[in-house]
Tab-separated table of C-alpha atoms in Angstrom:
chain	number	residue	atom	x	y	z
P	1	MET	CA	-1.760	-3.854	6.715
P	2	ALA	CA	-3.778	-5.469	9.286
P	3	GLN	CA	-2.408	-6.558	12.569
P	4	SER	CA	-0.086	-9.153	13.175
P	5	PRO	CA	-1.155	-12.662	14.161
P	6	ALA	CA	0.078	-13.819	17.656
P	7	ARG	CA	3.160	-15.125	17.773
P	8	PRO	CA	3.489	-18.481	19.587
P	9	ASP	CA	5.238	-18.523	23.604
P	10	ARG	CA	7.283	-21.821	22.826
P	11	PRO	CA	10.653	-21.221	23.115
P	12	PRO	CA	12.316	-20.605	19.752
P	13	VAL	CA	13.860	-23.974	17.723
P	14	SER	CA	17.517	-24.333	17.668
P	15	ARG	CA	18.393	-23.897	13.605
P	16	PRO	CA	21.451	-23.528	11.596
P	17	ILE	CA	22.457	-19.640	11.094
P	18	GLY	CA	20.565	-17.484	8.468
P	19	VAL	CA	17.335	-18.758	9.075
P	20	VAL	CA	14.349	-17.171	10.425
P	21	ALA	CA	14.323	-16.413	14.125
P	22	PRO	CA	11.996	-14.335	16.467
P	23	PRO	CA	12.973	-10.507	16.682
P	24	VAL	CA	13.960	-9.371	19.849
P	25	SER	CA	10.959	-6.596	19.867
P	26	ARG	CA	8.512	-5.254	17.847
P	27	ASP	CA	10.084	-2.681	15.881
P	28	PRO	CA	7.412	0.525	16.173
P	29	ARG	CA	8.468	2.018	13.209
P	30	ILE	CA	6.435	-0.536	11.128
P	31	ASP	CA	2.985	-0.080	13.058
P	32	VAL	CA	3.997	3.872	13.104
P	33	PHE	CA	4.353	4.179	9.242
P	34	ARG	CA	1.777	1.721	8.393
P	35	GLY	CA	-0.591	4.033	10.268
P	36	LEU	CA	0.909	7.124	8.647
P	37	ALA	CA	0.102	5.640	5.267
P	38	LEU	CA	-3.495	5.161	6.067
P	39	VAL	CA	-4.006	8.460	7.448
P	40	MET	CA	-2.405	9.818	4.249
P	41	ILE	CA	-4.846	7.531	1.903
P	42	LEU	CA	-7.603	8.930	3.623
P	43	ILE	CA	-6.884	12.209	3.415
P	44	ASP	CA	-5.771	12.021	-0.315
P	45	HIS	CA	-8.962	10.137	-1.204
P	46	MET	CA	-10.625	13.135	-0.338
P	47	PRO	CA	-9.585	15.586	-3.203
P	48	GLY	CA	-9.514	19.318	-3.077
P	49	ASN	CA	-8.760	19.448	0.737
P	50	PRO	CA	-6.012	21.421	2.129
P	51	TRP	CA	-4.301	18.699	4.104
P	52	GLU	CA	-3.305	16.964	1.014
P	53	ALA	CA	-0.356	19.599	0.838
P	54	VAL	CA	1.229	17.686	4.050
P	55	THR	CA	1.028	13.860	2.393
P	56	VAL	CA	3.901	12.224	0.767
P	57	ARG	CA	3.187	12.931	-2.613
P	58	ASN	CA	3.824	16.507	-2.383
P	59	ILE	CA	7.703	15.683	-1.262
P	60	GLY	CA	8.069	13.363	-4.183
P	61	PHE	CA	7.018	10.997	-7.062
P	62	SER	CA	5.587	8.451	-4.454
P	63	ASP	CA	2.417	8.494	-2.450
P	64	ALA	CA	0.807	6.550	0.225
P	65	ALA	CA	0.110	3.818	-1.847
P	66	GLU	CA	3.926	2.682	-2.386
P	67	ALA	CA	4.170	3.213	1.138
P	68	PHE	CA	1.042	0.936	1.979
P	69	PHE	CA	2.545	-1.801	-0.355
P	70	VAL	CA	6.020	-1.519	1.389
P	71	MET	CA	4.687	-1.831	4.980
P	72	SER	CA	2.154	-4.807	3.755
P	73	GLY	CA	5.085	-6.541	2.367
P	74	ILE	CA	7.496	-6.091	5.370
P	75	ALA	CA	4.560	-6.868	7.773
P	76	ALA	CA	3.404	-9.960	5.882
P	77	GLY	CA	7.194	-11.292	5.899
P	78	ILE	CA	7.601	-10.695	9.625
P	79	ALA	CA	4.231	-12.425	10.073
P	80	TYR	CA	4.422	-15.331	7.655
P	81	SER	CA	8.041	-16.067	6.926
P	82	PRO	CA	8.629	-18.544	10.321
P	83	ALA	CA	5.637	-20.746	9.173
P	84	VAL	CA	7.208	-21.267	5.590
P	85	ASP	CA	10.691	-21.440	6.954
P	86	ARG	CA	9.790	-24.227	9.526
P	87	TRP	CA	8.153	-26.416	6.452
P	88	LEU	CA	11.491	-25.639	4.309
P	89	HIS	CA	13.237	-27.209	7.258
P	90	GLY	CA	10.998	-30.257	7.542
P	91	GLU	CA	9.239	-29.068	10.651
P	92	ALA	CA	5.787	-28.530	9.587
P	93	ARG	CA	3.428	-29.161	6.449
P	94	LEU	CA	3.208	-27.026	3.726
P	95	TRP	CA	-0.259	-26.015	4.208
P	96	ASP	CA	0.606	-24.845	7.562
P	97	GLY	CA	2.780	-22.005	6.048
P	98	MET	CA	0.362	-21.318	3.147
P	99	ALA	CA	-2.966	-20.970	4.815
P	100	PRO	CA	-2.657	-18.462	6.673
P	101	MET	CA	-1.601	-15.806	3.848
P	102	TRP	CA	-4.386	-17.321	1.763
P	103	ARG	CA	-6.808	-16.999	4.723
P	104	ARG	CA	-5.819	-13.325	4.764
P	105	ALA	CA	-6.236	-12.954	1.257
P	106	TRP	CA	-9.562	-14.228	1.529
P	107	THR	CA	-10.718	-11.714	4.096
P	108	LEU	CA	-9.191	-8.826	2.314
P	109	TYR	CA	-11.271	-10.170	-0.575
P	110	CYS	CA	-14.418	-9.945	1.447
P	111	VAL	CA	-13.652	-6.641	2.330
P	112	GLN	CA	-13.116	-5.410	-1.072
P	113	LEU	CA	-16.328	-6.898	-1.771
P	114	VAL	CA	-18.149	-5.028	0.859
P	115	LEU	CA	-16.363	-1.910	0.242
P	116	THR	CA	-17.299	-1.909	-3.760
P	117	ILE	CA	-21.024	-2.562	-2.858
P	118	ALA	CA	-20.775	0.010	-0.021
P	119	ALA	CA	-19.492	2.463	-2.648
P	120	ILE	CA	-22.059	1.874	-5.103
P	121	GLY	CA	-24.928	2.037	-2.666
P	122	MET	CA	-23.639	5.068	-1.317
P	123	PHE	CA	-23.550	7.178	-4.413
P	124	SER	CA	-26.613	5.949	-5.931
P	125	TRP	CA	-28.523	6.976	-2.741
P	126	SER	CA	-26.760	10.591	-2.849
P	127	ALA	CA	-27.696	10.716	-6.306
P	128	GLY	CA	-31.474	10.555	-5.630
P	129	VAL	CA	-31.427	12.412	-2.459
P	130	PHE	CA	-29.515	15.412	-3.580
P	131	PHE	CA	-30.341	15.120	-7.416
P	132	ARG	CA	-27.344	14.859	-8.411
P	133	GLY	CA	-27.225	12.860	-11.253
P	134	GLU	CA	-23.276	12.676	-11.620
P	135	PHE	CA	-22.914	10.592	-8.919
P	136	ARG	CA	-24.043	7.672	-10.939
P	137	GLU	CA	-21.098	8.286	-13.239
P	138	MET	CA	-18.055	9.229	-11.054
P	139	HIS	CA	-15.630	6.693	-10.597
P	140	ASN	CA	-16.479	4.228	-13.172
P	141	LEU	CA	-20.137	3.835	-11.559
P	142	ALA	CA	-21.869	4.475	-14.850
P	143	ALA	CA	-20.976	0.559	-15.753
P	144	ILE	CA	-23.411	-0.727	-13.075
P	145	TYR	CA	-26.235	0.936	-14.706
P	146	GLU	CA	-25.433	0.620	-18.206
P	147	ASN	CA	-24.051	-2.721	-18.405
P	148	THR	CA	-25.392	-4.157	-15.424
P	149	GLY	CA	-24.956	-7.845	-16.378
P	150	ALA	CA	-21.268	-7.479	-17.202
P	151	ALA	CA	-20.679	-5.666	-13.998
P	152	LEU	CA	-22.003	-7.853	-11.829
P	153	ILE	CA	-19.512	-10.389	-13.287
P	154	GLY	CA	-16.691	-8.292	-13.283
P	155	LEU	CA	-17.338	-7.130	-9.546
P	156	PRO	CA	-16.616	-10.775	-7.841
P	157	ILE	CA	-13.851	-11.349	-10.378
P	158	MET	CA	-12.248	-7.836	-9.278
P	159	THR	CA	-12.060	-6.698	-12.931
P	160	TYR	CA	-15.024	-3.906	-12.332
P	161	GLN	CA	-13.722	-1.930	-10.003
P	162	ILE	CA	-14.573	1.368	-8.600
P	163	GLY	CA	-12.641	4.258	-8.306
P	164	TYR	CA	-10.732	4.941	-5.093
P	165	VAL	CA	-11.811	1.220	-4.159
P	166	ASN	CA	-9.073	-0.350	-6.202
P	167	ILE	CA	-5.997	-0.799	-4.243
P	168	LEU	CA	-6.924	-4.135	-2.333
P	169	PRO	CA	-7.323	-6.230	-5.629
P	170	THR	CA	-3.745	-6.105	-6.452
P	171	TYR	CA	-2.820	-6.756	-2.585
P	172	ILE	CA	-4.995	-9.650	-2.750
P	173	VAL	CA	-3.364	-11.128	-5.610
P	174	LEU	CA	0.109	-10.387	-4.113
P	175	MET	CA	-1.078	-12.206	-0.965
P	176	ILE	CA	-1.804	-15.197	-2.828
P	177	ALA	CA	1.243	-15.264	-4.313
P	178	ALA	CA	3.103	-14.594	-1.160
P	179	PRO	CA	3.927	-18.164	-0.085
P	180	PHE	CA	5.715	-18.442	-3.056
P	181	ILE	CA	7.735	-15.390	-2.927
P	182	LEU	CA	8.455	-16.161	0.842
P	183	MET	CA	9.824	-19.991	-0.297
P	184	ALA	CA	12.113	-18.299	-2.851
P	185	GLY	CA	12.795	-15.480	-0.554
P	186	LEU	CA	13.937	-17.718	2.413
P	187	ARG	CA	16.287	-19.902	0.071
P	188	LYS	CA	17.723	-17.434	-2.448
P	189	PRO	CA	16.807	-13.874	-1.401
P	190	TRP	CA	18.919	-12.046	-4.114
P	191	TRP	CA	17.797	-14.069	-6.763
P	192	THR	CA	14.353	-13.535	-5.927
P	193	LEU	CA	14.663	-9.671	-5.645
P	194	ALA	CA	16.558	-10.135	-9.191
P	195	ALA	CA	13.652	-12.257	-10.659
P	196	ALA	CA	11.120	-9.704	-9.499
P	197	ILE	CA	13.076	-6.589	-10.713
P	198	LEU	CA	13.302	-8.641	-14.174
P	199	LEU	CA	9.450	-9.108	-13.957
P	200	TRP	CA	8.773	-5.175	-13.151
P	201	GLY	CA	11.038	-4.272	-16.241
P	202	PHE	CA	9.174	-6.672	-18.527
P	203	ALA	CA	5.971	-6.128	-17.128
P	204	GLY	CA	6.264	-2.400	-17.277
P	205	ALA	CA	7.877	-1.930	-20.689
P	206	ASN	CA	5.260	-4.391	-22.393
P	207	GLY	CA	1.922	-2.732	-20.379
P	208	TRP	CA	1.490	-6.219	-18.816
P	209	ASN	CA	-1.687	-5.498	-16.730
P	210	ILE	CA	-5.161	-7.452	-15.642
P	211	PRO	CA	-7.927	-5.819	-18.133
P	212	ASN	CA	-10.955	-4.395	-16.409
P	213	TYR	CA	-14.308	-5.932	-17.158
P	214	PRO	CA	-16.653	-4.056	-18.393
P	215	GLY	CA	-14.580	-1.363	-20.004
P	216	ASN	CA	-11.241	-1.033	-21.828
P	217	GLY	CA	-9.069	0.125	-19.265
P	218	VAL	CA	-6.729	-2.129	-16.807
P	219	TRP	CA	-6.106	-2.317	-12.930
P	220	PHE	CA	-5.435	0.865	-11.306
P	221	LEU	CA	-2.402	-1.104	-9.766
P	222	GLY	CA	-0.678	-3.539	-12.111
P	223	PRO	CA	0.144	-6.594	-10.238
P	224	LEU	CA	3.241	-7.866	-12.413
P	225	THR	CA	4.699	-4.453	-11.417
P	226	TRP	CA	3.725	-3.474	-8.073
P	227	GLN	CA	4.825	-7.135	-7.174
P	228	LEU	CA	8.317	-5.673	-6.859
P	229	ILE	CA	7.495	-3.473	-3.977
P	230	PHE	CA	5.571	-6.033	-2.314
P	231	THR	CA	8.684	-8.535	-2.894
P	232	ILE	CA	11.092	-6.020	-1.421
P	233	GLY	CA	8.664	-5.695	1.741
P	234	LEU	CA	8.776	-9.161	1.885
P	235	LEU	CA	12.456	-9.759	2.070
P	236	ILE	CA	12.880	-6.783	4.538
P	237	GLY	CA	10.567	-8.785	6.715
P	238	ILE	CA	12.377	-12.068	6.539
P	239	ARG	CA	15.705	-10.080	7.346
P	240	HIS	CA	14.028	-8.202	10.454
P	241	ARG	CA	12.958	-11.571	12.031
P	242	GLN	CA	16.747	-12.427	11.902
P	243	GLY	CA	17.741	-9.235	13.589
P	244	LYS	CA	19.450	-7.934	10.192
P	245	ARG	CA	18.721	-5.337	7.466
P	246	LEU	CA	18.457	-6.190	3.686
P	247	VAL	CA	20.488	-3.415	2.862
P	248	PRO	CA	23.182	-2.574	5.297
P	249	VAL	CA	23.600	1.107	6.586
P	250	SER	CA	25.950	2.925	4.404
P	251	ARG	CA	27.105	6.369	4.585
P	252	GLY	CA	27.673	6.527	0.986
P	253	LEU	CA	24.464	4.856	-0.104
P	254	PHE	CA	22.692	7.060	2.174
P	255	ALA	CA	24.166	10.087	1.040
P	256	VAL	CA	22.993	9.064	-2.514
P	257	THR	CA	19.384	8.304	-1.772
P	258	LEU	CA	18.968	11.574	0.588
P	259	ALA	CA	20.472	13.397	-2.532
P	260	PHE	CA	17.953	11.362	-4.901
P	261	VAL	CA	14.638	12.407	-2.391
P	262	LEU	CA	15.893	15.927	-2.324
P	263	PHE	CA	16.247	16.056	-6.103
P	264	ALA	CA	12.985	14.351	-6.302
P	265	PHE	CA	11.565	17.310	-3.816
P	266	ALA	CA	12.995	19.957	-6.151
P	267	TRP	CA	11.698	18.541	-9.340
P	268	ARG	CA	8.235	18.726	-8.112
P	269	HIS	CA	8.379	22.287	-6.474
P	270	ILE	CA	11.054	24.102	-9.057
P	271	PRO	CA	9.185	24.497	-12.142
P	272	ASP	CA	11.758	25.061	-14.504
P	273	LEU	CA	13.849	22.090	-13.185
P	274	GLY	CA	10.196	20.221	-13.224
P	275	ALA	CA	9.754	21.353	-16.956
P	276	PHE	CA	13.531	20.311	-18.356
P	277	MET	CA	13.429	16.762	-16.699
P	278	ASN	CA	10.049	15.845	-17.727
P	279	HIS	CA	11.103	17.061	-21.458
P	280	LYS	CA	14.382	15.020	-21.070
P	281	MET	CA	12.328	11.932	-20.068
P	282	ALA	CA	10.173	12.746	-23.226
P	283	GLN	CA	12.984	12.982	-25.403
P	284	LEU	CA	14.125	9.155	-24.158
P	285	ARG	CA	10.769	8.004	-24.828
P	286	ASP	CA	10.826	9.242	-28.202
P	287	LEU	CA	14.202	7.429	-28.672
P	288	GLY	CA	12.514	3.911	-27.710
P	289	ALA	CA	13.168	3.944	-24.084
P	290	PRO	CA	10.288	1.944	-22.353
P	291	ALA	CA	7.590	3.880	-20.652
P	292	ASN	CA	8.048	2.680	-17.333
P	293	PHE	CA	11.462	4.222	-17.280
P	294	THR	CA	10.356	7.570	-18.684
P	295	SER	CA	6.989	8.520	-16.923
P	296	HIS	CA	5.681	8.597	-13.560
P	297	ASN	CA	2.856	6.311	-14.672
P	298	LYS	CA	1.350	4.438	-11.461
P	299	PRO	CA	-0.335	1.748	-12.880
P	300	MET	CA	2.952	0.348	-14.019
P	301	LEU	CA	5.058	1.653	-11.171
P	302	ALA	CA	7.147	3.892	-12.990
P	303	ALA	CA	11.022	3.795	-12.191
P	304	PRO	CA	10.674	7.479	-10.703
P	305	ARG	CA	7.864	6.359	-8.231
P	306	LEU	CA	9.377	2.947	-7.372
P	307	LEU	CA	13.034	4.915	-6.540
P	308	HIS	CA	11.551	7.268	-4.718
P	309	ILE	CA	9.969	5.310	-2.391
P	310	LEU	CA	12.947	2.797	-2.022
P	311	ALA	CA	15.332	5.992	-1.346
P	312	LEU	CA	12.690	7.669	1.258
P	313	ALA	CA	12.173	4.131	3.157
P	314	TYR	CA	16.221	3.703	3.009
P	315	VAL	CA	16.614	7.090	4.343
P	316	LEU	CA	14.153	6.796	7.155
P	317	SER	CA	15.540	3.425	8.203
P	318	CYS	CA	19.119	4.706	8.649
P	319	LEU	CA	17.935	7.592	11.085
P	320	PRO	CA	18.186	6.589	14.744
P	321	VAL	CA	16.203	9.427	15.723
P	322	VAL	CA	13.208	7.865	13.529
P	323	THR	CA	12.942	5.066	15.549
P	324	ARG	CA	13.211	6.781	18.866
P	325	LEU	CA	10.029	9.152	17.410
P	326	CYS	CA	8.115	6.193	16.678
P	327	ALA	CA	8.756	4.654	19.793
P	328	HIS	CA	7.855	7.842	22.040
P	329	PRO	CA	4.309	7.711	23.585
P	330	VAL	CA	3.518	10.677	21.147
P	331	ALA	CA	3.553	8.282	18.367
P	332	ASP	CA	1.086	6.016	20.100
P	333	PRO	CA	-1.983	7.298	18.005
P	334	LEU	CA	-0.409	5.922	14.546
P	335	ARG	CA	1.147	3.006	15.801
P	336	LEU	CA	-2.604	2.114	17.291
P	337	LEU	CA	-3.893	2.819	13.486
P	338	GLY	CA	-1.106	0.459	12.286
P	339	ARG	CA	-1.748	-2.513	14.342
P	340	HIS	CA	-5.482	-2.262	13.030
P	341	GLY	CA	-4.975	-1.827	9.319
P	342	LEU	CA	-7.585	-3.462	7.948
P	343	LEU	CA	-9.954	-2.043	10.085
P	344	VAL	CA	-8.802	1.522	9.260
P	345	PHE	CA	-8.353	1.038	5.621
P	346	GLY	CA	-11.737	-0.231	5.021
P	347	LEU	CA	-13.309	2.443	7.482
P	348	GLY	CA	-11.521	5.281	6.072
P	349	THR	CA	-12.631	4.254	2.675
P	350	VAL	CA	-16.108	4.715	3.247
P	351	LEU	CA	-15.427	7.724	5.298
P	352	SER	CA	-13.518	9.127	2.617
P	353	LEU	CA	-16.325	8.550	0.105
P	354	ALA	CA	-18.682	10.097	2.078
P	355	GLY	CA	-16.202	13.208	2.258
P	356	GLN	CA	-16.216	13.131	-1.338
P	357	ILE	CA	-20.092	13.449	-1.744
P	358	LEU	CA	-20.263	16.020	1.200
P	359	LEU	CA	-17.579	18.319	-0.254
P	360	ARG	CA	-19.420	18.180	-3.912
P	361	VAL	CA	-23.012	18.821	-2.240
P	362	GLU	CA	-21.456	21.630	0.056
P	363	ALA	CA	-18.907	22.680	-2.294
P	364	ASP	CA	-19.452	26.537	-1.088
P	365	VAL	CA	-18.899	25.759	2.570
P	366	VAL	CA	-14.980	26.852	2.892
P	367	TRP	CA	-14.479	25.384	6.065
P	368	LEU	CA	-15.464	21.820	5.268
P	369	PRO	CA	-12.687	20.846	3.411
P	370	TRP	CA	-10.584	21.398	6.548
P	371	LEU	CA	-12.876	19.586	8.820
P	372	LEU	CA	-14.005	16.240	7.124
P	373	PRO	CA	-10.629	14.763	6.516
P	374	VAL	CA	-9.729	15.379	10.698
P	375	VAL	CA	-13.252	13.881	11.725
P	376	GLY	CA	-12.444	10.972	9.031
P	377	VAL	CA	-8.977	10.348	11.192
P	378	LEU	CA	-10.601	10.883	14.739
P	379	ILE	CA	-13.173	8.421	14.003
P	380	SER	CA	-10.918	5.863	12.388
P	381	TYR	CA	-8.459	6.433	15.839
P	382	ALA	CA	-11.598	5.888	17.530
P	383	ALA	CA	-12.687	2.845	15.867
P	384	ALA	CA	-9.122	1.319	16.273
P	385	ARG	CA	-8.953	2.165	20.273
P	386	LEU	CA	-12.527	0.116	20.413
P	387	ALA	CA	-11.181	-2.834	18.518
P	388	ASP	CA	-8.090	-2.909	20.769
P	389	ALA	CA	-10.210	-2.829	23.870
P	390	LEU	CA	-12.111	-5.506	22.759
P	391	ALA	CA	-9.083	-7.669	21.520
P	392	GLY	CA	-7.694	-7.099	25.287
P	393	ARG	CA	-10.936	-8.466	26.854
P	394	LYS	CA	-10.218	-11.829	24.861
C-alpha cells in the first residue's frame, strides 16, 4: 500500500514481445482505490459509527481488507516486476529483484511491531486513567497480562496479534513470497493463477492457517487463502506494466459480474432472500461441501467474499467514467492518501484505536461517532500532505 519506488529515467531496454515494459503513465485508479480502501479501514475500525453504512462491506460480502490486498498486489506487481524480469532475462542479479520486496517486508514488520506495542500501551494507559478494566481485556489484550512470557515470544513472531492490528502480518508473509510469485507469474501467468486457486481451495477446505501463540485461535487473515487475491493483484500489475489487461473487457463477462454484484447487494439487504440463500449454503455444508464455499468466513477468504471483490473490481475496471473520475482534481485527496499508503495505514490504525477508546468512554455523546472518523480522515490527509511536501524537497 505504500508509495511505489521511483522508476529509473534511463530508456527502456529492447525486449521480446510479452515481457515487462514501462507503462505509459501512472494509472490514477490505483492510488484512488488504495486511498479509498484506507479511508474505509479507518472508518470500519471504529465500530458503531454511522459512516460504516457507506463503506464497501455494506454493498456485498467483501470489505476494505479485500480491496487492500488487491490494490497492494497490483502496486507490488507494477513496482517490482521489472527487476525480476531483468533477472529472468539475464540482465541483473537475482538479489536485485528480490531485495526491494524483502526490504518492504522488513519495513512492514517494523510497522507491525510499533502498532502492536502502541495498541497495548494505549489501552493499558486508558484502563488506568478512565478506570475501565475492560480495556485490558479487549482485542486479545488479556494475554499480555495473564501470559506475559508467551505473549512476548508471540509478538515478534507475529503469532500474538491484537484485534484491529492484524492485517499486516499476512501482507508481510505475502511480500516475502512475492519474488517467487512474480517469477512464476512472468513466465507462466495462467499456471501461476491456477496454482494459487488450488492452494486457496485446499487450504480453505482443510482449515489451513497459522496458529496463534499464545491462544488457541488462528491468524485473522490466513496467508494460504489470502495469497490468491494478492497473486491476482500481482498478475494484474504485471499486465499493467505491459499496457495490457489480465482479463480483457467483455460485454458478456461485464454483464455476469455486474449481475453478481447486484445479487450480492440484494442478498445483504433483502431479508427473505438473505435467509433463503444462507439456508441453502447451510444445506450444502451439511451435505459435505467445503466450508470455504458455503460460508462468508473472512480468515479463509470464503468464496462469496472472493467472488464479490473480483466482480466489483472487474466492473469498475471496465467503466471509462471511473478512470475519468479518478483522474479528476476532485479525487486528488484520495490519490494523495493512496500514494502514502503505509503512513496513512499506520496513522489510521492508531487513530481508529484512539477512537474506539473515546467512543467507549463517552458513550453518551451522540455526536462523537459522527465526528471521530471525519477527524481521523482529516488528520491522515494532513499527514499525507506533509509527507508529500517533504518528499518534494528532497
